[in-house]
Protein backbone atom coordinates (compact mmCIF):
# COMPACT_ATOMS: atom_id res chain seq x y z
CA MET A 1 4.75 103.26 44.98
CA THR A 2 5.63 107.26 43.09
CA SER A 3 2.33 108.01 41.97
CA MET A 4 2.65 106.97 38.39
CA GLY A 5 4.32 109.84 36.96
CA LYS A 6 4.40 113.11 38.55
CA THR A 7 2.23 112.70 35.51
CA ARG A 8 2.66 109.56 37.57
CA ARG A 9 1.54 111.56 40.55
CA THR A 10 -2.09 110.56 39.96
CA MET A 11 -1.59 106.80 39.65
CA SER A 12 1.25 105.45 41.33
CA ALA A 13 1.91 72.69 41.27
CA GLY A 14 0.05 67.28 40.23
CA LEU A 15 -1.00 69.50 43.16
CA VAL A 16 0.94 72.59 43.98
CA GLY A 17 1.38 70.96 47.37
CA ALA A 18 -0.57 70.36 50.52
CA ALA A 19 0.85 73.53 51.93
CA LEU A 20 -0.41 75.60 49.01
CA ALA A 21 -3.86 74.06 49.28
CA LEU A 22 -4.05 75.28 52.84
CA THR A 23 -3.48 78.84 51.74
CA LEU A 24 -6.45 79.14 49.43
CA ALA A 25 -9.71 80.59 50.64
CA ALA A 26 -12.73 78.35 50.12
CA PRO A 27 -15.61 79.55 47.94
CA ALA A 28 -18.59 81.09 49.66
CA ARG A 29 -21.02 78.63 51.22
CA ALA A 30 -24.34 78.01 49.54
CA GLY A 31 -26.87 80.58 50.63
CA GLU A 32 -24.36 83.29 51.50
CA THR A 33 -25.36 86.64 50.08
CA PRO A 34 -22.80 89.31 49.22
CA THR A 35 -23.60 92.81 50.43
CA ALA A 36 -22.60 96.27 49.35
CA ALA A 37 -20.43 98.68 51.27
CA THR A 38 -22.40 101.09 53.33
CA GLY A 39 -22.02 103.35 56.28
CA GLY A 40 -24.93 101.64 58.04
CA PRO A 41 -26.01 98.02 58.25
CA PRO A 42 -24.88 95.96 55.24
CA ALA A 43 -27.49 95.85 52.50
CA PRO A 44 -28.02 92.82 50.22
CA VAL A 45 -27.18 93.42 46.59
CA SER A 46 -27.68 90.02 44.98
CA ASP A 47 -28.95 86.51 45.59
CA ARG A 48 -26.27 85.13 43.33
CA GLN A 49 -22.85 83.90 44.29
CA PRO A 50 -20.13 86.54 43.86
CA THR A 51 -18.85 87.02 40.33
CA SER A 52 -15.60 85.19 39.64
CA ASP A 53 -12.81 86.56 37.47
CA ARG A 54 -11.34 83.08 37.13
CA HIS A 55 -9.43 82.31 33.95
CA PRO A 56 -7.76 79.07 35.12
CA ALA A 57 -4.60 77.68 33.69
CA ALA A 58 -4.78 74.33 31.93
CA THR A 59 -5.68 71.52 34.32
CA SER A 60 -4.57 68.50 32.28
CA ASP A 61 -1.80 67.96 34.84
CA ARG A 62 -4.41 68.08 37.61
CA ARG A 63 -2.99 71.16 39.20
CA PRO A 64 -5.61 73.20 41.07
CA ALA A 65 -7.17 76.01 39.03
CA LEU A 66 -6.74 79.23 40.94
CA GLY A 67 -8.65 82.44 40.53
CA TRP A 68 -10.24 85.38 42.29
CA ARG A 69 -13.80 85.55 43.57
CA LEU A 70 -14.98 89.14 43.49
CA MET A 71 -16.59 90.49 46.61
CA PRO A 72 -18.96 93.37 45.75
CA THR A 73 -18.01 96.54 47.57
CA GLY A 74 -20.66 98.99 46.35
CA THR A 75 -18.12 101.56 45.16
CA ASP A 76 -16.04 102.30 42.06
CA ALA A 77 -13.04 103.66 43.97
CA ARG A 78 -9.64 102.31 42.99
CA PHE A 79 -8.05 100.39 45.85
CA ARG A 80 -4.26 100.40 45.68
CA GLY A 81 -4.04 100.04 49.46
CA LEU A 82 -4.92 96.65 50.99
CA ALA A 83 -4.33 95.15 54.43
CA ALA A 84 -5.54 91.59 54.96
CA VAL A 85 -5.58 90.72 58.65
CA ASP A 86 -7.05 87.21 58.56
CA ARG A 87 -9.73 85.14 56.78
CA ARG A 88 -12.48 87.42 58.02
CA THR A 89 -10.91 90.86 58.34
CA ALA A 90 -9.46 93.13 55.66
CA TRP A 91 -9.13 96.84 54.97
CA ALA A 92 -8.99 98.55 51.56
CA ALA A 93 -7.93 102.15 50.96
CA GLY A 94 -8.16 104.06 47.72
CA SER A 95 -9.22 107.02 45.65
CA ARG A 96 -11.47 109.82 46.80
CA GLY A 97 -10.47 109.22 50.40
CA THR A 98 -12.26 105.87 50.48
CA VAL A 99 -11.60 103.30 53.20
CA LEU A 100 -13.58 100.04 53.47
CA ARG A 101 -13.49 97.32 56.13
CA THR A 102 -14.89 93.78 56.23
CA THR A 103 -15.12 91.48 59.25
CA ASP A 104 -17.04 88.63 57.58
CA GLY A 105 -14.61 87.47 54.90
CA GLY A 106 -15.70 90.05 52.33
CA ARG A 107 -19.40 89.19 52.20
CA SER A 108 -20.15 92.70 53.40
CA TRP A 109 -18.11 95.88 53.44
CA ARG A 110 -18.55 98.94 55.61
CA ASN A 111 -17.53 102.34 54.37
CA VAL A 112 -15.38 103.76 57.16
CA SER A 113 -13.82 106.63 55.20
CA PRO A 114 -12.48 109.52 57.28
CA PRO A 115 -14.85 112.51 57.21
CA GLY A 116 -13.76 115.24 54.81
CA ALA A 117 -11.15 113.05 53.08
CA GLY A 118 -12.78 113.10 49.63
CA ALA A 119 -9.88 115.01 48.07
CA LEU A 120 -7.24 112.61 49.38
CA GLU A 121 -5.67 109.67 47.52
CA PHE A 122 -5.09 106.77 49.90
CA ARG A 123 -2.44 104.43 48.48
CA ASP A 124 -1.45 102.36 51.50
CA VAL A 125 -3.12 100.93 54.58
CA GLU A 126 -1.54 98.93 57.41
CA ALA A 127 -3.95 97.19 59.78
CA PHE A 128 -3.23 95.49 63.08
CA ASP A 129 -6.69 93.99 63.64
CA ALA A 130 -10.35 94.77 63.01
CA ARG A 131 -10.19 98.02 64.99
CA ARG A 132 -6.75 99.52 64.51
CA ALA A 133 -5.44 100.70 61.13
CA VAL A 134 -3.23 103.42 59.63
CA VAL A 135 -3.74 104.89 56.15
CA LEU A 136 -1.38 106.93 54.00
CA ALA A 137 -2.52 109.64 51.60
CA ILE A 138 -0.06 110.55 48.84
CA GLY A 139 0.74 113.76 47.06
CA GLU A 140 2.91 116.82 47.05
CA GLY A 141 3.11 118.93 50.15
CA GLU A 142 0.15 118.73 52.49
CA ALA A 143 -1.60 116.13 50.32
CA SER A 144 0.70 113.57 51.97
CA ARG A 145 -0.88 112.63 55.28
CA VAL A 146 -1.21 109.77 57.75
CA LEU A 147 -4.46 109.02 59.59
CA ARG A 148 -5.12 106.44 62.29
CA THR A 149 -8.19 104.74 63.76
CA GLU A 150 -8.56 102.69 66.94
CA ASP A 151 -12.28 101.96 66.69
CA GLY A 152 -12.73 100.26 63.33
CA GLY A 153 -12.97 103.51 61.40
CA ALA A 154 -15.74 105.11 63.44
CA THR A 155 -13.31 107.94 64.15
CA TRP A 156 -9.98 108.95 62.68
CA THR A 157 -7.07 111.06 63.91
CA GLU A 158 -4.61 112.77 61.59
CA SER A 159 -1.17 111.95 63.00
CA PHE A 160 1.03 113.44 60.27
CA ARG A 161 0.69 116.10 57.61
CA ASN A 162 3.64 116.86 55.36
CA THR A 163 4.55 120.53 55.32
CA ASP A 164 7.54 120.31 52.94
CA PRO A 165 6.40 121.04 49.37
CA ARG A 166 9.39 119.06 48.06
CA ALA A 167 8.30 115.82 49.74
CA PHE A 168 5.89 113.27 48.27
CA TYR A 169 5.13 110.23 50.43
CA ASP A 170 4.48 106.92 48.63
CA CYS A 171 4.34 103.91 50.99
CA MET A 172 4.61 102.76 54.58
CA THR A 173 5.31 99.55 56.48
CA PHE A 174 5.20 98.32 60.07
CA PHE A 175 7.64 95.94 61.77
CA ASP A 176 5.16 95.29 64.56
CA ARG A 177 2.22 97.03 66.20
CA ARG A 178 4.34 99.96 67.34
CA ASN A 179 7.28 100.48 64.99
CA GLY A 180 6.81 101.59 61.41
CA LEU A 181 8.23 103.69 58.58
CA ALA A 182 6.93 105.74 55.67
CA MET A 183 8.98 106.91 52.70
CA SER A 184 9.00 109.99 50.53
CA ASP A 185 10.53 110.55 47.13
CA PRO A 186 13.96 112.19 47.33
CA VAL A 187 14.32 115.56 49.02
CA ASP A 188 17.66 117.25 48.53
CA GLY A 189 18.84 114.17 46.63
CA LYS A 190 17.96 111.54 49.23
CA TYR A 191 14.88 109.51 50.09
CA ARG A 192 13.15 110.83 53.18
CA ILE A 193 12.14 108.32 55.86
CA LEU A 194 9.44 108.95 58.44
CA SER A 195 9.39 106.86 61.61
CA THR A 196 6.85 105.99 64.30
CA ARG A 197 7.41 104.12 67.58
CA ASP A 198 3.85 104.29 68.90
CA GLY A 199 1.75 102.58 66.25
CA GLY A 200 1.36 105.63 64.05
CA ARG A 201 0.18 108.09 66.71
CA SER A 202 3.23 110.28 66.13
CA TRP A 203 5.97 110.49 63.48
CA ARG A 204 9.43 111.99 63.04
CA VAL A 205 11.73 112.38 60.04
CA LEU A 206 14.88 110.26 60.39
CA PRO A 207 18.31 111.75 59.68
CA ASP A 208 19.48 111.05 56.11
CA ARG A 209 23.20 110.56 56.83
CA GLY A 210 22.89 106.80 56.20
CA MET A 211 20.85 107.14 53.01
CA PRO A 212 22.64 106.79 49.62
CA ASP A 213 22.18 109.51 47.07
CA ALA A 214 19.21 109.06 44.77
CA LEU A 215 19.85 108.68 41.06
CA PRO A 216 18.74 111.47 38.72
CA GLY A 217 15.00 111.11 38.13
CA GLU A 218 14.66 108.30 40.68
CA ALA A 219 11.55 107.93 42.83
CA GLY A 220 9.15 105.38 44.30
CA PHE A 221 5.87 104.18 42.80
CA ALA A 222 2.67 104.62 44.79
CA ALA A 223 0.94 101.79 42.92
CA SER A 224 0.27 99.02 45.44
CA GLY A 225 1.49 99.99 48.89
CA GLN A 226 4.53 97.75 48.35
CA CYS A 227 7.37 100.11 47.52
CA LEU A 228 8.38 99.96 51.19
CA VAL A 229 8.19 96.53 52.89
CA SER A 230 9.64 94.92 56.00
CA ALA A 231 10.41 91.42 57.33
CA GLY A 232 11.24 90.68 60.94
CA PRO A 233 11.96 93.28 63.60
CA ARG A 234 14.50 95.48 61.79
CA ASP A 235 14.85 94.77 58.03
CA VAL A 236 13.17 97.00 55.47
CA TRP A 237 13.44 97.40 51.69
CA LEU A 238 12.62 100.34 49.41
CA ALA A 239 11.81 99.94 45.68
CA THR A 240 12.68 102.55 43.09
CA GLY A 241 12.23 103.41 39.43
CA GLY A 242 12.26 106.26 36.97
CA ALA A 243 16.04 106.39 36.64
CA ALA A 244 18.80 104.66 34.68
CA ALA A 245 18.57 101.66 37.03
CA ALA A 246 15.68 100.19 39.00
CA ARG A 247 17.12 99.77 42.45
CA VAL A 248 16.22 98.17 45.76
CA LEU A 249 17.52 99.79 48.93
CA HIS A 250 17.89 97.73 52.13
CA SER A 251 18.19 98.75 55.76
CA ALA A 252 18.87 96.33 58.64
CA ASP A 253 18.40 98.95 61.37
CA ARG A 254 14.87 100.24 60.81
CA GLY A 255 15.79 102.88 58.30
CA LEU A 256 18.85 104.54 59.78
CA THR A 257 21.40 103.22 57.26
CA TRP A 258 20.82 101.85 53.76
CA THR A 259 22.59 100.05 50.91
CA ALA A 260 21.42 100.23 47.29
CA THR A 261 21.51 97.46 44.66
CA ALA A 262 20.48 97.59 41.02
CA SER A 263 17.83 95.08 39.95
CA PRO A 264 17.40 93.53 36.48
CA ILE A 265 13.87 94.92 36.15
CA PRO A 266 13.57 97.36 33.23
CA ALA A 267 14.50 100.97 33.92
CA GLY A 268 15.66 104.01 31.99
CA ASP A 269 12.26 105.71 31.80
CA PRO A 270 9.99 107.50 34.30
CA ALA A 271 7.36 104.76 33.82
CA ARG A 272 9.67 101.83 34.51
CA GLY A 273 11.09 100.29 37.64
CA VAL A 274 10.38 98.12 40.64
CA PHE A 275 6.79 98.65 41.72
CA GLY A 276 6.34 96.02 44.42
CA LEU A 277 8.38 93.93 46.82
CA ALA A 278 7.66 90.94 49.08
CA PHE A 279 10.02 89.21 51.51
CA ARG A 280 9.06 85.93 53.20
CA ASP A 281 11.97 86.35 55.62
CA ARG A 282 14.96 88.63 55.86
CA ALA A 283 16.79 86.81 53.00
CA HIS A 284 14.27 85.68 50.37
CA GLY A 285 12.48 88.32 48.34
CA ILE A 286 10.67 88.95 45.07
CA ALA A 287 10.55 92.20 43.12
CA VAL A 288 7.97 92.93 40.41
CA GLY A 289 7.43 95.85 38.09
CA GLY A 290 8.17 96.78 34.51
CA ASP A 291 6.60 99.56 32.45
CA HIS A 292 3.16 100.58 33.66
CA ARG A 293 2.04 102.04 30.32
CA LYS A 294 -0.59 99.90 28.60
CA ASP A 295 1.09 99.97 25.20
CA ARG A 296 4.58 99.06 26.41
CA PRO A 297 6.02 95.55 26.96
CA SER A 298 7.61 94.46 30.22
CA PRO A 299 9.78 91.46 29.27
CA GLU A 300 11.58 91.18 32.63
CA ALA A 301 8.86 91.98 35.12
CA ALA A 302 10.19 90.00 38.11
CA ALA A 303 13.44 89.27 39.94
CA VAL A 304 14.46 87.29 43.03
CA THR A 305 16.99 87.53 45.82
CA ALA A 306 18.20 85.01 48.42
CA ASP A 307 20.62 87.30 50.24
CA ALA A 308 18.43 90.10 51.59
CA GLY A 309 18.68 92.08 48.36
CA ARG A 310 22.46 92.27 48.02
CA THR A 311 22.06 90.58 44.63
CA TRP A 312 19.05 90.10 42.34
CA ARG A 313 18.50 87.58 39.53
CA PRO A 314 15.87 87.94 36.80
CA SER A 315 13.10 85.35 36.75
CA ALA A 316 13.79 82.70 34.08
CA ALA A 317 10.12 82.78 33.03
CA PRO A 318 8.73 86.07 34.33
CA PRO A 319 5.14 87.28 34.29
CA PRO A 320 4.08 88.27 30.76
CA ALA A 321 3.43 91.91 31.60
CA TYR A 322 3.86 94.69 34.12
CA ARG A 323 2.99 93.70 37.67
CA SER A 324 2.51 96.10 40.56
CA GLY A 325 1.87 93.82 43.56
CA VAL A 326 3.31 90.60 44.93
CA ALA A 327 2.76 88.40 48.00
CA TRP A 328 4.12 85.12 49.34
CA LEU A 329 1.52 82.44 49.97
CA PRO A 330 1.41 81.46 53.63
CA HIS A 331 2.65 77.97 54.60
CA ALA A 332 4.16 77.47 51.11
CA ARG A 333 7.74 78.65 51.20
CA THR A 334 8.28 78.74 47.43
CA SER A 335 4.88 79.97 46.22
CA ALA A 336 3.81 83.54 45.57
CA LEU A 337 1.32 85.59 43.56
CA ALA A 338 1.96 88.66 41.43
CA VAL A 339 -0.85 90.94 40.21
CA GLY A 340 -1.29 93.73 37.72
CA PRO A 341 -3.82 95.30 35.35
CA THR A 342 -3.64 92.35 32.90
CA GLY A 343 -3.68 89.40 35.29
CA THR A 344 -2.39 87.33 38.17
CA ASP A 345 0.60 84.98 38.03
CA LEU A 346 1.65 82.13 40.32
CA THR A 347 5.14 80.91 41.09
CA THR A 348 5.82 77.64 42.94
CA ASP A 349 9.63 77.79 42.71
CA GLY A 350 10.41 80.93 44.63
CA GLY A 351 9.93 83.37 41.76
CA ARG A 352 12.09 81.72 39.12
CA THR A 353 9.15 80.85 36.87
CA TRP A 354 5.59 82.14 36.73
CA ARG A 355 2.31 81.05 35.07
CA THR A 356 -0.84 83.11 34.62
CA VAL A 357 -3.81 81.89 36.65
CA ASP A 358 -6.27 84.78 36.21
CA THR A 359 -6.73 87.64 33.75
CA GLY A 360 -8.63 90.12 35.92
CA SER A 361 -7.22 93.54 36.77
CA TYR A 362 -5.75 94.03 40.24
CA ASP A 363 -3.23 96.47 41.67
CA THR A 364 -2.19 94.85 44.92
CA VAL A 365 -2.34 91.54 46.80
CA ASP A 366 -1.97 90.47 50.42
CA CYS A 367 -2.04 87.09 52.20
CA THR A 368 -2.64 86.27 55.86
CA PRO A 369 -0.98 83.87 58.29
CA ASP A 370 -4.22 81.89 58.66
CA GLY A 371 -4.26 81.07 54.95
CA SER A 372 -6.30 83.57 52.95
CA CYS A 373 -5.23 85.79 50.05
CA TRP A 374 -6.92 89.00 48.95
CA ALA A 375 -6.48 91.36 45.98
CA SER A 376 -7.85 94.80 45.13
CA GLY A 377 -7.79 97.30 42.29
CA GLU A 378 -9.80 99.51 39.99
CA GLN A 379 -13.58 99.98 39.92
CA GLY A 380 -14.03 98.94 43.52
CA ARG A 381 -12.57 95.50 42.92
CA VAL A 382 -11.73 93.41 45.99
CA ALA A 383 -11.46 89.61 45.73
CA ARG A 384 -10.58 86.42 47.62
CA LEU A 385 -8.38 83.68 46.15
CA ILE A 386 -10.18 80.39 45.47
CA ARG A 387 -9.26 77.03 43.95
CA SER A 388 -11.30 74.47 42.03
């Protein structure tokens, strides 16, 4: 995601179906006590069940009411980076160099922030398991960095520091445990792509011969860690905004060559564009975005593709406002969630229509193969999806 303005620089269904039901995390068991994030042993913070942000949609048709159950983290950092590994394990990365990790489904969080990282803005995290994760710090010049841990955050190694003052890294993605990419806003008129083949231990800048020219004023948005996403072993997509058109770029060879397609999501202003992407396979994708300013409408905040991004169609009934993050629900091929500062929306028809299921503020969302969904955002907010 570009960091919301360079002013943006500081931001960046009956039943839905048996398959959908399987994707929803169950509420906490009676007697479970949430705990605050801490560098030492988790400390209890309340005897009550976690606070829920639920604002369910009407249930007269007996559809399940969906919502988020907040999991206290003990911090007020803003988490735009989120990596959900499974039902028990998740990582969150955010402001003031903060990185949290849970291995008990969010009941407790451990602060595993890299030492001396307080001045960094983490906007993306990619995790392979409970021990191995890579985080991306955004910013101009040397503020853009990549750090990696192999021991659950006990120690960190800086594996990349940007030395080009013209570059500003926004997002990263991994195809597997070894191969990944990170993207920077345009340098010399083209997006810059960083590549790793060893799980983030080392990085190199890819040649830009196969990259189309950027549009005037075009950039990425460092808002949810979803401006660069992948599906399968070689396909990757890059989301843009800030220019006359909000585009999606696609590469089928791990970032060596790209094609660009305009999306129907609002553009024509530095605050508008595609903020987040999600692909359930190499053909079917959803784009979300709009205008991130609180006082501006976003009437066409979502679009869909069924051909790997060669063409995009606007959602017939889009989310009612700007959305920065999106994720497909596991084991439900046509269901997905979109999140933003004013709420969460659900689609059960592949992104064509959406309905609001929660009004809490979240920046990003991630779901796991074993059927859990997580969201994170401002004021230390991290939550699990529940149904009632």
